[in-house]
Short mmCIF file of C-alpha atoms in Angstrom, two decimals:
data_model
loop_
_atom_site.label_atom_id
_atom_site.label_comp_id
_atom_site.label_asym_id
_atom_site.label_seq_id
_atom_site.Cartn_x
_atom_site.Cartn_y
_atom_site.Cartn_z
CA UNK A 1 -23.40 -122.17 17.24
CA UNK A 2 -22.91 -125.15 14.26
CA UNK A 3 -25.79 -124.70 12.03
CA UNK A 4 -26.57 -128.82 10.47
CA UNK A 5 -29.01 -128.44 7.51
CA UNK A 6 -30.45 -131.80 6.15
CA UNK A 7 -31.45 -130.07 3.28
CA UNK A 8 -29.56 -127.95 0.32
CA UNK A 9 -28.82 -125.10 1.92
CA UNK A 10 -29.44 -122.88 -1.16
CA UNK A 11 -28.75 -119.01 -1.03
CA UNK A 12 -32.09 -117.97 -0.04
CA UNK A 13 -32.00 -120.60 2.94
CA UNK A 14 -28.98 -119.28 4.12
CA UNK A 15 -30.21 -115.76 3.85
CA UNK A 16 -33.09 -116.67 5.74
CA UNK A 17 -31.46 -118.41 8.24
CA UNK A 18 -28.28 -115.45 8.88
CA UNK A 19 -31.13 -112.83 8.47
CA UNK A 20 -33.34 -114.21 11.31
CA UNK A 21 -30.36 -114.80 13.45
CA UNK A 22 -28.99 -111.68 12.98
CA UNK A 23 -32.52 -109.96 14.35
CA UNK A 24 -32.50 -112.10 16.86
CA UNK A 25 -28.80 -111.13 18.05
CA UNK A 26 -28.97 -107.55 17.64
CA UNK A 27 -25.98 -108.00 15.23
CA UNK A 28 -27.23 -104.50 13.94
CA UNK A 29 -24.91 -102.89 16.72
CA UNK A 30 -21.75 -104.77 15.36
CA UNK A 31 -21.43 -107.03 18.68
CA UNK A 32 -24.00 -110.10 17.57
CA UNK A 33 -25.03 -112.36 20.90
CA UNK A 34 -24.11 -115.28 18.36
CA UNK A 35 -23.39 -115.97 14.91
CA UNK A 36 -24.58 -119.18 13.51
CA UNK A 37 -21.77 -121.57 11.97
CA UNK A 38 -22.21 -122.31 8.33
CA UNK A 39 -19.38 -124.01 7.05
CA UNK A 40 -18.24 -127.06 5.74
CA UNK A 41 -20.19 -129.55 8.45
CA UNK A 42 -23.43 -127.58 8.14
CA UNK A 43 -25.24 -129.42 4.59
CA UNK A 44 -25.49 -132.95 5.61
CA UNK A 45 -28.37 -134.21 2.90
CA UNK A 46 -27.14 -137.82 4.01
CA UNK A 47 -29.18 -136.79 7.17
CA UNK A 48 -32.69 -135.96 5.47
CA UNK A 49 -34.31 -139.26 6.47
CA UNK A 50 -32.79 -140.01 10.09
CA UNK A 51 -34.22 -139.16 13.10
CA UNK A 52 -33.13 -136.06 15.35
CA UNK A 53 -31.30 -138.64 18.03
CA UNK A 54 -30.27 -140.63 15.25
CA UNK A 55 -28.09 -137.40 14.11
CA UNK A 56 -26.85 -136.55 17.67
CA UNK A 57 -25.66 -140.00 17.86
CA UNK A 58 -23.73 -139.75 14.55
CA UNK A 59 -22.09 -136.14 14.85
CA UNK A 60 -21.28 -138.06 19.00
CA UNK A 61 -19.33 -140.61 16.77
CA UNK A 62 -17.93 -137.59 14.58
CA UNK A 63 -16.76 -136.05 17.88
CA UNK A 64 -18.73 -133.38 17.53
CA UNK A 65 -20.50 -133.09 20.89
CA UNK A 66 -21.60 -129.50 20.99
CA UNK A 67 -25.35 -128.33 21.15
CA UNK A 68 -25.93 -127.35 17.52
CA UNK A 69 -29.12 -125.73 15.12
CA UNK A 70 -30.87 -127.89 13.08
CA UNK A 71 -32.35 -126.42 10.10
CA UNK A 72 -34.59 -129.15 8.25
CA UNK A 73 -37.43 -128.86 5.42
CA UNK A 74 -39.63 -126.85 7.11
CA UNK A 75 -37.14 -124.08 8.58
CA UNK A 76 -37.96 -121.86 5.05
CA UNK A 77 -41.46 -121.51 5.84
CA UNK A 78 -41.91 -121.44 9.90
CA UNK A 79 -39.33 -119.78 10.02
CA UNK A 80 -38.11 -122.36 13.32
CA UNK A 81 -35.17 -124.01 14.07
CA UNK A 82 -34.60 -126.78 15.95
CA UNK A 83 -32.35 -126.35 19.08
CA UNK A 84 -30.53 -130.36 19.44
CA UNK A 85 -28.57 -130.41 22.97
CA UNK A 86 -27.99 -133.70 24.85
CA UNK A 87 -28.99 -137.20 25.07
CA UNK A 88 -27.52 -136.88 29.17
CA UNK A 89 -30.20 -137.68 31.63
CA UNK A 90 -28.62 -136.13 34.30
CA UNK A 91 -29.22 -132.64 33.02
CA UNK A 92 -32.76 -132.83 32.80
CA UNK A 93 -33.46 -134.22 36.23
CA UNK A 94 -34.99 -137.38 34.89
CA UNK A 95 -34.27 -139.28 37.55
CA UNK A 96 -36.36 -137.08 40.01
CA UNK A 97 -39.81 -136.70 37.48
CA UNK A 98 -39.31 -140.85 36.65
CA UNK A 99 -39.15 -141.40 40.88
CA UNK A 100 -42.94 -138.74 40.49
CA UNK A 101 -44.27 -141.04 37.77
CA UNK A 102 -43.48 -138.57 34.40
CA UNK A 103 -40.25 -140.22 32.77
CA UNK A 104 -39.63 -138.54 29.47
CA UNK A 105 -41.85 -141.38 26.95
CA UNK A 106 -39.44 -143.96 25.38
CA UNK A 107 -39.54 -145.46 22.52
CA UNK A 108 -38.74 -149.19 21.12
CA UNK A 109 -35.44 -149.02 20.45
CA UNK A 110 -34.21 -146.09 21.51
CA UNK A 111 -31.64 -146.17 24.89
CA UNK A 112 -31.69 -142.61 25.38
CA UNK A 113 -33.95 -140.03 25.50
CA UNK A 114 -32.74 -136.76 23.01
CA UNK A 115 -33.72 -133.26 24.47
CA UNK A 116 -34.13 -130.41 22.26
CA UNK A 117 -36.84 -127.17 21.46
CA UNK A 118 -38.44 -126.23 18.27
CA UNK A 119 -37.85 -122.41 18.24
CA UNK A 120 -38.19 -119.30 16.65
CA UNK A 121 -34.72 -118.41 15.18
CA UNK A 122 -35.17 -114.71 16.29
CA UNK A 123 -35.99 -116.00 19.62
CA UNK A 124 -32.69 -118.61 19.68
CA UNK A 125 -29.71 -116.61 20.60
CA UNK A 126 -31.59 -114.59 23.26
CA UNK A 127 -33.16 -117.81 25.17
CA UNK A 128 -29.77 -119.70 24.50
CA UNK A 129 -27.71 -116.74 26.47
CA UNK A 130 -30.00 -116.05 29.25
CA UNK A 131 -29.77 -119.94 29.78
CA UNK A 132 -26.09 -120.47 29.12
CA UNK A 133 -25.39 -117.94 31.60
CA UNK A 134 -26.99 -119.30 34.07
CA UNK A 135 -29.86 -117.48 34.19
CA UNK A 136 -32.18 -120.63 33.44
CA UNK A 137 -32.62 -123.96 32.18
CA UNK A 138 -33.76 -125.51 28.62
CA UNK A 139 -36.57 -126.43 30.85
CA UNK A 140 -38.42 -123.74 30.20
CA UNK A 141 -38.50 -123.27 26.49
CA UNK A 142 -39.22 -126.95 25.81
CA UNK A 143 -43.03 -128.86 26.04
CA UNK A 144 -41.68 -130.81 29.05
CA UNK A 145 -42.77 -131.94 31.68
CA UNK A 146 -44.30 -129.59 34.39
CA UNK A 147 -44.35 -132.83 36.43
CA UNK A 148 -47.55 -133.69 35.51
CA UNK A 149 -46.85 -134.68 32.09
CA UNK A 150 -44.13 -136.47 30.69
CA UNK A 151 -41.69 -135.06 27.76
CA UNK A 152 -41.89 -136.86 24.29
CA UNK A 153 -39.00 -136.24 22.42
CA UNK A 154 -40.82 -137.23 19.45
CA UNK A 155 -43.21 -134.24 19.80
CA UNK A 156 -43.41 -132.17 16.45
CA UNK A 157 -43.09 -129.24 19.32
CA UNK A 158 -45.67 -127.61 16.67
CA UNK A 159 -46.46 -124.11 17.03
CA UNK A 160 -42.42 -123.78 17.52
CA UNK A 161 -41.83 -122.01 21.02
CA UNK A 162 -41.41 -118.17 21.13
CA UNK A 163 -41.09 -115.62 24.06
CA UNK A 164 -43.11 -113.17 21.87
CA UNK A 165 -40.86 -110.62 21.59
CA UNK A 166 -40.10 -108.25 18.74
CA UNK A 167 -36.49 -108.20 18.21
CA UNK A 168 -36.78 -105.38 15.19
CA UNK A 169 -38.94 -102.94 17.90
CA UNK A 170 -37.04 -100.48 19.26
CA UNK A 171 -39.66 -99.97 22.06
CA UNK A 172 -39.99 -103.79 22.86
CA UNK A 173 -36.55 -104.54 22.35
CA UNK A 174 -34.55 -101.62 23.33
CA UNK A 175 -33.69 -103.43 27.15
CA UNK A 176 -32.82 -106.80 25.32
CA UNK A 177 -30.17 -105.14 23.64
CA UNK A 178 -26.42 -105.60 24.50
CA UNK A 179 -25.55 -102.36 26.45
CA UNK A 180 -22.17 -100.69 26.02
CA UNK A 181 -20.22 -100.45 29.03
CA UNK A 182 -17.87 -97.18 28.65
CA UNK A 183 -15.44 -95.59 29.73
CA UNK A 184 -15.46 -91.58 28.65
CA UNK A 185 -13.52 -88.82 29.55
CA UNK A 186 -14.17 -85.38 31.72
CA UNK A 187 -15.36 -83.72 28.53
CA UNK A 188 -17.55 -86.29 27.24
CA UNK A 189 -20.04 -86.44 30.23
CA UNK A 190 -22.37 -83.90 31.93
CA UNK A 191 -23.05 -84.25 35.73
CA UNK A 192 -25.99 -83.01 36.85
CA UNK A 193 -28.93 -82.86 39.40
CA UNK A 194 -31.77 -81.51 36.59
CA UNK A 195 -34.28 -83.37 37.17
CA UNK A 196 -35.17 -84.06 33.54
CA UNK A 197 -31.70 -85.69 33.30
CA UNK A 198 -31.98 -87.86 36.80
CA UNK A 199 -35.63 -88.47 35.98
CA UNK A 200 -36.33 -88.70 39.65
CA UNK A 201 -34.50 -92.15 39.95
CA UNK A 202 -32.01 -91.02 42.52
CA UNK A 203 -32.54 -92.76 46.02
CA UNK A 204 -33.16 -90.25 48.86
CA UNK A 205 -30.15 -90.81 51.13
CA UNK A 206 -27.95 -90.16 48.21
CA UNK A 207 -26.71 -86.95 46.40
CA UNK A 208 -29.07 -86.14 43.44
CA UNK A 209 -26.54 -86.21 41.20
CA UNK A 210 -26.07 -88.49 37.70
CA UNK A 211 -23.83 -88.50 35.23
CA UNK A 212 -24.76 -88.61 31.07
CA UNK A 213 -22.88 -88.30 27.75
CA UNK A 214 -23.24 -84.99 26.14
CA UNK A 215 -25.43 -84.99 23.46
CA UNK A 216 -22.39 -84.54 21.34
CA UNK A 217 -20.88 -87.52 22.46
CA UNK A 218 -24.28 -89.64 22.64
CA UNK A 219 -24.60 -88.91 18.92
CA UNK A 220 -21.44 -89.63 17.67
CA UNK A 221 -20.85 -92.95 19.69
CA UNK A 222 -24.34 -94.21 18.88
CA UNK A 223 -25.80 -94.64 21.98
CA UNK A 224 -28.45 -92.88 24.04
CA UNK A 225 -27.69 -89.84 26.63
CA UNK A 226 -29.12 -90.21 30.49
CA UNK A 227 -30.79 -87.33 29.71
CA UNK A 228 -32.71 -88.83 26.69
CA UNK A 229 -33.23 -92.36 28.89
CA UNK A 230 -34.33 -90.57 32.07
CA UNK A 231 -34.71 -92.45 34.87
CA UNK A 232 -34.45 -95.73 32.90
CA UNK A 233 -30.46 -94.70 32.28
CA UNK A 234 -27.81 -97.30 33.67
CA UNK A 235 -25.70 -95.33 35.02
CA UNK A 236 -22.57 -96.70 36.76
CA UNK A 237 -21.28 -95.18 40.00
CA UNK A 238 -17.85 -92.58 39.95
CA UNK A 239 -15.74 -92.86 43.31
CA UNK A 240 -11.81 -91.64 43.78
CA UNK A 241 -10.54 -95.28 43.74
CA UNK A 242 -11.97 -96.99 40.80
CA UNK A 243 -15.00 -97.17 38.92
CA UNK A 244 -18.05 -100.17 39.99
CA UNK A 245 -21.51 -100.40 38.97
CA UNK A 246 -24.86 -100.09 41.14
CA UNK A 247 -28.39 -99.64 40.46
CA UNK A 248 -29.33 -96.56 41.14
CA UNK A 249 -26.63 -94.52 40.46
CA UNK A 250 -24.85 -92.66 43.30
CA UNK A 251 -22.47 -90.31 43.15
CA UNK A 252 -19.65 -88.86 45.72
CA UNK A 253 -18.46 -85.92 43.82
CA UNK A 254 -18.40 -84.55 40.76
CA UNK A 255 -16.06 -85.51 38.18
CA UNK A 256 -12.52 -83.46 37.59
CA UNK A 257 -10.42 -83.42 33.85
CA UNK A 258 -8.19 -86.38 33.69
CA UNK A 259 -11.21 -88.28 35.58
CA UNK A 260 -12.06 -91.53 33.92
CA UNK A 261 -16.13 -91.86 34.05
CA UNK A 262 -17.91 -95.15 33.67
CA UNK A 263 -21.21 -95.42 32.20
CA UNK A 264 -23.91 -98.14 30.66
CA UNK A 265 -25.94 -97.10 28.02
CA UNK A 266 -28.80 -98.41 25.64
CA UNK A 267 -27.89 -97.65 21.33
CA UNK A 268 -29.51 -95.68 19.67
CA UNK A 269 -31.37 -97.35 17.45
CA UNK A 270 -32.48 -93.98 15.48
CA UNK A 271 -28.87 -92.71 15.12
CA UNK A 272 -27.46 -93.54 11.71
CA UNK A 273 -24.71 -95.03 12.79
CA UNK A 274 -26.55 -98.41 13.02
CA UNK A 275 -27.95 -99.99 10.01
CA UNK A 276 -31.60 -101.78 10.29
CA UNK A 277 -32.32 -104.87 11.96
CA UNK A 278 -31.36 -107.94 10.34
CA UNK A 279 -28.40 -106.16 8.87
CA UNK A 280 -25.00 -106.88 10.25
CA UNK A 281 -23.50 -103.91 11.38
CA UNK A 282 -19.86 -103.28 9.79
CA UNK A 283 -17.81 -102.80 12.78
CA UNK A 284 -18.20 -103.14 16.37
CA UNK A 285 -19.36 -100.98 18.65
CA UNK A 286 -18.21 -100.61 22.58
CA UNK A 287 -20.16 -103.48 23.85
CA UNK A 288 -19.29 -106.09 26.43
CA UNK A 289 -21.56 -109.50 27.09
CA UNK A 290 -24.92 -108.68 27.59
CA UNK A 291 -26.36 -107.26 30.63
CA UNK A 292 -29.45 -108.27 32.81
CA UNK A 293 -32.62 -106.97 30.82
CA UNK A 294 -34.39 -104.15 32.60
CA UNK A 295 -38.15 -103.89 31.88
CA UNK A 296 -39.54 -100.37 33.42
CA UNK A 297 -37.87 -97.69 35.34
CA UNK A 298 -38.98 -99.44 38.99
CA UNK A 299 -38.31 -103.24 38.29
CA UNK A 300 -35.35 -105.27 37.68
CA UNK A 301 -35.05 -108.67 36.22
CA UNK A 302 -33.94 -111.72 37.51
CA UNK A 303 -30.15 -111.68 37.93
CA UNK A 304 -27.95 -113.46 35.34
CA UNK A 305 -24.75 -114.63 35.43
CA UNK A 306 -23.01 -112.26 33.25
CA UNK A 307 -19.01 -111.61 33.91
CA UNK A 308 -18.11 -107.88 34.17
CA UNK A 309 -17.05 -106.68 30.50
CA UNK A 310 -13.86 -104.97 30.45
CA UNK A 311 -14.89 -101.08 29.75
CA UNK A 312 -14.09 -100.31 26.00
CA UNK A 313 -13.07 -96.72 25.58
CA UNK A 314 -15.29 -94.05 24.33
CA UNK A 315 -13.69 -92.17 21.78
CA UNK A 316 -15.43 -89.62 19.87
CA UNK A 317 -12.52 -89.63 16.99
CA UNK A 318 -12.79 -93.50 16.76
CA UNK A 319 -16.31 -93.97 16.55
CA UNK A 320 -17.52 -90.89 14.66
#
């Protein structure tokens, strides 16, 4: 995502700004959900005294169309960015809350109406990929209308929107997290119907069998065993013809050498393989996009969007 500053973006702005983004992206895993673009186009001072639509329609005439961050004089101390996407109508059904009497409030002069969120910057990249992937709408994240009241797009937006989360908590944050999508071999995986590994999640008209890195393995890759995830464990089903994933796990038979065994697991964020939050880590891990959230053992999320990551291979020699 572009980062536009209309202020100097001095060393400890920039800091600030990666830092918060990096949180926010889990970039301590290697495999960041984004990674903010400061280049050349990012310090536009000549920008300090316009207007927010007043800058989309310049970097428009630039033809620079993109959604982009916005990091202005107050970013430093709240900490906020602003999120500037479109000055199209048609996205934000503003033909359908003007025809319920709530059109967005205009303004003298202005022919279009600019739509964009003050939000946290740790909060930004995991808002902007559950609603890039289809998984919502800026509608949400935005004081807009709940047709009863009408969107300003001059509203300070002030406190800045968050979704309260604690990106740097491994307990709060641990399902956020990009989960690795695997492939490891016969000798890297235990199967298993102990019920401390299965943790009971097993439906009843299937085997109670799972599959879970050995410890070993776990440790070495960075990521958590089934056994140490319990019932919570994303495990992805084995059959003779390919590999697919379901939720919960189910298992025909147990696995043979020269079997190839698919799994999805959470990192470790206690293994010293990753560095702390905020801190990018120094190569990547076996990630794919991210994967629907999962809050407790018994509930799902809301589906997303996501495309099926191509398996990276788990390799205890490559990743130790």
């Amino acid at each position: 995502m572009q980062v536009i500053s209309t202020i100097a973006l001095t060393p400890n702005l920039r800091s600030m700004v990666q830092y918060d983004f990096n949180v926010g992206s889990f970039a301590q895993f290697g495999d960041p959900w984004m990674i903010p673009r400061m280049d050349h186009r990012t310090q536009r001072t000549d920008f300090g005294n316009m207007s927010h639509l007043a800058i989309r329609q310049h970097l428009d005439a630039e033809n620079f169309t993109e959604d982009f961050v916005l990091v202005d004089a107050h970013t430093e101390q709240s900490h906020a960015i602003w999120w500037v996407t479109t000055t199209e109508d048609s996205e934000f059904m503003t033909d359908l809350v003007t025809g319920l009497g709530v059109p967005p409030v205009a303004y003298p002069g202005e022919n279009f109406t600019l739509w964009q969120s003050h939000i946290l910057t740790q909060d930004f990249a995991y808002e902007y990929e559950g609603i890039s992937s289809g998984g919502g709408s800026m509608d949400e994240i935005i004081p807009r209308f709940d047709f009863n009241v009408s969107y300003d797009p001059h509203d300070p937006q002030d406190p800045p929107y968050t979704n309260g989360q604690n990106y740097s908590s491994k307990e709060e944050a641990l399902y956020l997290t990009i989960a690795p999508y695997i492939h490891a071999t016969f000798a890297e995986v235990i199967y298993t119907n102990d019920p401390n590994i299965t943790g009971g999640n097993i439906s009843s008209n299937a085997p109670p069998w799972c599959v879970s890195l050995t410890p070993e393995a776990a440790h070495l890759s960075g990521l958590l065993s089934a056994a140490q995830l319990s019932g919570d464990a994303a495990l992805m089903e084995w059959s003779a013809f390919g590999i697919w994933g379901t939720w919960p796990p189910y298992h025909s038979r147990p696995p043979r050498p020269g079997d190839v065994i698919a799994l999805t697991l959470y990192h470790d964020w206690d293994n010293p393989r990753w560095p702390p939050p905020g801190v990018a880590g120094p190569f990547p891990g076996p990630t794919g996009p991210p994967l629907p959230p999962r809050i407790k053992s018994s509930q799902q999320c809301a589906p997303r969007k996501i495309r099926r990551p191509r398996p990276a291979p788990l390799s205890i020699a490559a990743t130790a």
